[in-house]
Short mmCIF file of C-alpha atoms and ligand atoms in Angstrom, two decimals:
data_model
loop_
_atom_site.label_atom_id
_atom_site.label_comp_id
_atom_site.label_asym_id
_atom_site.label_seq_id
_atom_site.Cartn_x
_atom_site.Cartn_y
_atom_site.Cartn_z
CA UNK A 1 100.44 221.90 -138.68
CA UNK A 2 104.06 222.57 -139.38
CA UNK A 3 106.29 220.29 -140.35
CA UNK A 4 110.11 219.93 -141.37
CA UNK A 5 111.39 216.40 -141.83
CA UNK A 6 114.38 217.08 -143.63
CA UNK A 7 117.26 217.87 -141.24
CA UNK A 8 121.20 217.07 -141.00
CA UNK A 9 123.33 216.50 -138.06
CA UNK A 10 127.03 217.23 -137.68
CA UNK A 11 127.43 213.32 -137.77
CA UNK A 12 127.49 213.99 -141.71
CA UNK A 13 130.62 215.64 -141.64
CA UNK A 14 129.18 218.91 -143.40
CA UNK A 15 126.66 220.30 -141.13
CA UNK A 16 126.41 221.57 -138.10
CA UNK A 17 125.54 221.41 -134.27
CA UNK A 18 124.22 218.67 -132.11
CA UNK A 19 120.71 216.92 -132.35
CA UNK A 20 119.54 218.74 -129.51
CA UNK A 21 120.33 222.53 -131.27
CA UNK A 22 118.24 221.60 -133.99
CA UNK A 23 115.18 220.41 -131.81
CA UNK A 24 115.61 223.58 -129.44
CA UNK A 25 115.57 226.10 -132.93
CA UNK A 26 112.76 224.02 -134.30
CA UNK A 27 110.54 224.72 -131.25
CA UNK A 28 111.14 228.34 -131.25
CA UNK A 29 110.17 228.22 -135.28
CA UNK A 30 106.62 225.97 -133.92
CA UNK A 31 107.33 222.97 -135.24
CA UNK A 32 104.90 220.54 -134.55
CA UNK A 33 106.40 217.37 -136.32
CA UNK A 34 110.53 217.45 -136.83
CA UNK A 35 112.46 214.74 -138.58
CA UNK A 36 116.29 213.93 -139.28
CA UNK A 37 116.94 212.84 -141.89
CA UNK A 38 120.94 212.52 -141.99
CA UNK A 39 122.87 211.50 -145.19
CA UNK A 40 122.99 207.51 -145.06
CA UNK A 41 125.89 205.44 -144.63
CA UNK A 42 127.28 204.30 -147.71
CA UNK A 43 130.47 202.93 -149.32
CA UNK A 44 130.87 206.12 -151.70
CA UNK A 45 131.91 209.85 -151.30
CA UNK A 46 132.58 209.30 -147.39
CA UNK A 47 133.47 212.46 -146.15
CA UNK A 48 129.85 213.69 -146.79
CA UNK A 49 127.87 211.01 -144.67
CA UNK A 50 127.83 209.22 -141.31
CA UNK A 51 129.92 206.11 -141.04
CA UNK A 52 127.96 203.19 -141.14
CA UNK A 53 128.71 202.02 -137.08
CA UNK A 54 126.95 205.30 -136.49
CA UNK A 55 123.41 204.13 -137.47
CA UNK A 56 122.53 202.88 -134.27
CA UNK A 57 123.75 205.31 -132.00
CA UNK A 58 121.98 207.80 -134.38
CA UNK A 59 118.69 206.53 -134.14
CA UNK A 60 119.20 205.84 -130.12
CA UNK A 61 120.11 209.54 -129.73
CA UNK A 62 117.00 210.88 -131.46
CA UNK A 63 114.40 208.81 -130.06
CA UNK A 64 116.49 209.79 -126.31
CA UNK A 65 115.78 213.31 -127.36
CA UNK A 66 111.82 212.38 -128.52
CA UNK A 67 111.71 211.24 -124.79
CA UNK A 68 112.95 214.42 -123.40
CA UNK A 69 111.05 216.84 -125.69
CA UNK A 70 107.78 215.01 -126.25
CA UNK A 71 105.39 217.96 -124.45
CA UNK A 72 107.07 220.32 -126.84
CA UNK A 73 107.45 218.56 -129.91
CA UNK A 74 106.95 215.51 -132.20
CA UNK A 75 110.36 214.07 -133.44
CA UNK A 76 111.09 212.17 -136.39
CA UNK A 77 113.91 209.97 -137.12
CA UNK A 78 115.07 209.28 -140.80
CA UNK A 79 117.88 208.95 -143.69
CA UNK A 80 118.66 210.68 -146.75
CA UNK A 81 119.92 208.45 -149.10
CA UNK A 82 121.95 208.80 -152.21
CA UNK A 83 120.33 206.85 -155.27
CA UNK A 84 123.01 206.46 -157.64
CA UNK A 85 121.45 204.71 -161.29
CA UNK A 86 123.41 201.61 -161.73
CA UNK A 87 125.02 201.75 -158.57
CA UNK A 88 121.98 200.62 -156.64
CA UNK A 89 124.32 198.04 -154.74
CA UNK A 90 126.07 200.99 -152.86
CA UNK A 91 122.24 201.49 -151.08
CA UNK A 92 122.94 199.59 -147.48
CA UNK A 93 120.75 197.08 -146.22
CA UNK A 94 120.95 198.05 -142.82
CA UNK A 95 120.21 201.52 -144.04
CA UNK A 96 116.68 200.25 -145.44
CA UNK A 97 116.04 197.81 -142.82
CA UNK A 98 116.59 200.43 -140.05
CA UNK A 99 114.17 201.46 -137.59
CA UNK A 100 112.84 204.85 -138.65
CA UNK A 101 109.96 206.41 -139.43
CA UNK A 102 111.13 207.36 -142.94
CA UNK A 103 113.97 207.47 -145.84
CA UNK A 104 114.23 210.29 -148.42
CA UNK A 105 115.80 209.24 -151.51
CA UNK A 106 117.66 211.80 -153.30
CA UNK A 107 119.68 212.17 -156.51
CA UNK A 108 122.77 214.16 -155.75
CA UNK A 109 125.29 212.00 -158.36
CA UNK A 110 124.99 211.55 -162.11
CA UNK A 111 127.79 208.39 -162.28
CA UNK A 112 130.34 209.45 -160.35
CA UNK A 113 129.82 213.71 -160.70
CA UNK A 114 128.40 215.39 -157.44
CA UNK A 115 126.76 218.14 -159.47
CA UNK A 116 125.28 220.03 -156.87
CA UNK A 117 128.75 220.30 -155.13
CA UNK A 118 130.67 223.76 -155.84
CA UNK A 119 133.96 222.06 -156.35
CA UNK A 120 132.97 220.20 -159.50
CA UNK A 121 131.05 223.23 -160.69
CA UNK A 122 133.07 223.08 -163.60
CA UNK A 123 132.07 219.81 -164.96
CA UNK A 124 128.77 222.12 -166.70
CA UNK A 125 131.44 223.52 -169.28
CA UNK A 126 131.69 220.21 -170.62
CA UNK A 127 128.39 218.66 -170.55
CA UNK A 128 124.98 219.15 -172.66
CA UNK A 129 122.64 220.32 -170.27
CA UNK A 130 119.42 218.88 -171.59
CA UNK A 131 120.95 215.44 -171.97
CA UNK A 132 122.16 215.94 -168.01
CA UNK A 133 118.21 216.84 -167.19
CA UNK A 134 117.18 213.89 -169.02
CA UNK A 135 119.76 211.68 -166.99
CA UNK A 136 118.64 213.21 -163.80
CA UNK A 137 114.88 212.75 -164.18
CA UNK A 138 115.11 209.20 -165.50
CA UNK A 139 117.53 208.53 -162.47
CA UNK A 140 114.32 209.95 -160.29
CA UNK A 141 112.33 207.28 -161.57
CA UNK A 142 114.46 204.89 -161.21
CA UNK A 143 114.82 205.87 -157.42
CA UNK A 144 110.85 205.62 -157.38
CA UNK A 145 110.72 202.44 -159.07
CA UNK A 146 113.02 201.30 -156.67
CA UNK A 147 110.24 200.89 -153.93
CA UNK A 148 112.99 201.75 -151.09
CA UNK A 149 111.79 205.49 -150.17
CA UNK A 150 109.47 207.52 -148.80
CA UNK A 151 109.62 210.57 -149.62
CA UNK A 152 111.65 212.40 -152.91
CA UNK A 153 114.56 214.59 -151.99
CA UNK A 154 114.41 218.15 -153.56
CA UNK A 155 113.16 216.71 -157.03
CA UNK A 156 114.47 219.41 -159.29
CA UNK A 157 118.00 219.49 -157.29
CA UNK A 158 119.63 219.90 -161.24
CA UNK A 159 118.68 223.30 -161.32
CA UNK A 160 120.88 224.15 -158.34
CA UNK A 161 123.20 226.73 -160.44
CA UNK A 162 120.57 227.90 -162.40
CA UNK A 163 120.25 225.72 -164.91
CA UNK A 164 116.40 225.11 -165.06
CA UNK A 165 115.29 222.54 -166.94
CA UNK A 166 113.83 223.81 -170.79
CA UNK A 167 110.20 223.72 -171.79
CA UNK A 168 110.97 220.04 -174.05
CA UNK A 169 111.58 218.08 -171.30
CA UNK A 170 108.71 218.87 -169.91
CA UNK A 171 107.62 214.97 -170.13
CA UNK A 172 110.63 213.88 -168.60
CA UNK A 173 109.37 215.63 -165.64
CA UNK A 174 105.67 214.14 -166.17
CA UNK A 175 107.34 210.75 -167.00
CA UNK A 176 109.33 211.31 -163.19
CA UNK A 177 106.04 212.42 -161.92
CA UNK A 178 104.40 209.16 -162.81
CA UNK A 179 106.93 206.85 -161.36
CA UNK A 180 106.71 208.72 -157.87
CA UNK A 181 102.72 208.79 -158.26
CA UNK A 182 102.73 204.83 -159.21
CA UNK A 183 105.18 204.35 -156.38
CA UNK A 184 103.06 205.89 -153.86
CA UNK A 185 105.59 208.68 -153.19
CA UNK A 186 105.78 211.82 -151.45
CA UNK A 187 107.42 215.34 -152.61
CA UNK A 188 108.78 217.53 -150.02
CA UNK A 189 108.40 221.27 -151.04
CA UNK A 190 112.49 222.36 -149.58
CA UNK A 191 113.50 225.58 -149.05
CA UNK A 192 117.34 225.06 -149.09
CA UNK A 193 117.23 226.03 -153.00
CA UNK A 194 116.23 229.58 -151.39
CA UNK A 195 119.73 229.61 -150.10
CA UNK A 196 121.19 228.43 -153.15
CA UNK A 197 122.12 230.48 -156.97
CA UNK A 198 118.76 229.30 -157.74
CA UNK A 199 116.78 231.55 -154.76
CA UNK A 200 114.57 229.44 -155.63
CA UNK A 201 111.93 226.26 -153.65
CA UNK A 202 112.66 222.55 -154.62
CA UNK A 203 109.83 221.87 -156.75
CA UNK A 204 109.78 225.39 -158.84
CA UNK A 205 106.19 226.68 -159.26
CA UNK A 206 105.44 224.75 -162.59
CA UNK A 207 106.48 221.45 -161.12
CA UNK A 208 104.52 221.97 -157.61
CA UNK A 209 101.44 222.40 -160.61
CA UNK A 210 102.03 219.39 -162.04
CA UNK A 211 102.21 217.73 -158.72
CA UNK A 212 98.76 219.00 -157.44
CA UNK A 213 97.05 218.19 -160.48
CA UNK A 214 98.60 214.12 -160.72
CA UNK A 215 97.34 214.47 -157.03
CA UNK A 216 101.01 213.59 -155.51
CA UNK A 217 100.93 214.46 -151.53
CA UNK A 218 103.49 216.64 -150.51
CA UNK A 219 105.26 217.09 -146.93
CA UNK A 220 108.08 220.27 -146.01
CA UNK A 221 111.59 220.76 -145.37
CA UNK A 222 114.24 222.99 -144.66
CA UNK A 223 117.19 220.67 -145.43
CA UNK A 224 118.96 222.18 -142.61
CA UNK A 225 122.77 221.74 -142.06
CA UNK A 226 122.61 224.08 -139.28
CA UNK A 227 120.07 224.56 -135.92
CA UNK A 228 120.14 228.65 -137.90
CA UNK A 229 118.61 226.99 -140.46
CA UNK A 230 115.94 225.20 -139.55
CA UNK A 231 112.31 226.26 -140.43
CA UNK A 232 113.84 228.26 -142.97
CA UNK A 233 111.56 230.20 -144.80
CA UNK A 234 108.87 228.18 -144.27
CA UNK A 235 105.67 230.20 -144.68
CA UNK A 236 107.23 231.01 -148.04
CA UNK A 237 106.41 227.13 -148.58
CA UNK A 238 103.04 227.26 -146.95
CA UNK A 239 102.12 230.13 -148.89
CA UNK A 240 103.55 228.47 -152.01
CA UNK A 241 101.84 225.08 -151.56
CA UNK A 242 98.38 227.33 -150.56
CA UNK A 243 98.80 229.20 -153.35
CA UNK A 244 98.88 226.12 -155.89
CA UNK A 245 95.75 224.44 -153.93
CA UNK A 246 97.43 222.06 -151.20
CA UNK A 247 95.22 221.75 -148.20
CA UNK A 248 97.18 217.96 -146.72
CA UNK A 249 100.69 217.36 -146.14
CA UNK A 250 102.35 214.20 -145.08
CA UNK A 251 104.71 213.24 -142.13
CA UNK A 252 106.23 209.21 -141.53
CA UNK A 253 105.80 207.04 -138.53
CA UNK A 254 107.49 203.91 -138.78
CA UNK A 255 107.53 204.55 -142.47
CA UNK A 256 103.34 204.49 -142.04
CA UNK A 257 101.41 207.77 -143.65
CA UNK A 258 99.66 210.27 -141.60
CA UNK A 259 98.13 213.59 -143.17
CA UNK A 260 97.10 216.34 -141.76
CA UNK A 261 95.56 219.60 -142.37
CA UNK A 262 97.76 222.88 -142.79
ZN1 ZN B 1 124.16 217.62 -146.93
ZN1 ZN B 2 120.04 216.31 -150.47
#
């Protein structure tokens, strides 16, 4: 079973090709199950996300397109959403009242610093980078706490321009790990940190450990931004997860579980 629920539309503003390129590349990569999961609406950074009088037509054009393709393939309709700690009001109610099948929630802002964006790369001069891990992880259980998501967005994102996180906060990451467990998460293993300075999955190795053993499920995605992109490197995830002992992986419908065998 191959799945990739993590995919962006140009609607964003920063990928792309239409719907339809993405769901054409994804059967030619044999996806079974294919979600979108575009960045949310949201008062805050706007040229990165849909406008909010988008959601609609959004979520009418993909389940058009799970008409059309539905001998071929099994598509999913979803959001990324920004958690930002302490600015949980930005989160839109009609956001987490739409009609999907699931919403990521993912950390890309520490107050107001986008610090997996290149242009404020040089914001890291300036900033203890342990402290920023420990700001980041607790701001991942806060987003779990929350209750609002799904699944969690590329959990170790921070590391980005190779800045992994140091062997001390290793319990930050457990503490993280216990919120999302408690909060009857799901982890996507995402390649897009192949394509990054990292070259390297979202969870690392260590992490994806961590999350077999506190028996979180896991689900995979691509985090495309282009129809090239999708599927990317994807048996490097199934070999990854196989490797570490996962057997079950997780898709949404109507933000209900399923789990299949892969
Ligand atoms: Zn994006
Ligand atoms: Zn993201």
């Amino acid at each position: 079973m191959n799945i990739d629920l993590h995919n962006h539309t140009k609607r964003c503003k920063h990928a792309d090709g239409e719907c339809e390129e993405y769901i054409q590349a994804a059967i030619v990569c044999g996806i079974d199950i294919f979600g979108f999961a575009d960045h949310a609406p949201m008062k805050f950074d706007e040229r990165y996300r849909m406008d909010i009088d988008e959601v609609e037509s959004y979520i009418d054009e993909v389940s058009h397109l799970r008409e059309i393709y539905k001998d071929k393939i099994d598509i999913r309709v979803g959001f990324e959403v920004d958690y930002i700690h302490k600015k949980e009001y930005l989160i839109e109610p009609k956001v987490l009242n739409s009609d999907v099948d699931y919403l990521i929630g993912s950390v890309h802002f520490l107050n107001n610093w986008g610090f997996d964006n290149e242009e404020f790369l040089g914001v890291y001069k300036n900033v203890d980078i342990n402290k920023i891990w420990i700001e980041y992880l607790d701001s991942i259980a806060n987003m779990a706490q929350s209750g609002y998501f799904d699944i969690v967005g590329h959990f170790d994102l921070l590391k980005i321009f190779n800045n992994k996180p140091h062997k001390e906060l290793q319990k930050y990451i457990i503490n993280a790990l216990e919120s999302i467990k408690d909060n009857n998460m799901v982890i996507e293993i995402n390649t897009a940190g192949l394509r990054k300075m990292i070259k390297e999955i979202y969870p690392s190795y260590d992490i994806l450990q961590l999350v077999h053993k506190m028996e979180i499920p896991i689900t995979f995605s691509s985090d495309a931004h282009n129809p090239t992109q999708v599927g990317f490197m994807k048996d490097s995830a199934l070999n990854l997860a196989k490797k570490i002992g996962f057997n079950k992986v997780v898709s949404f419908k109507k933000r209900e579980r399923e789990i299949y065998d892969f």
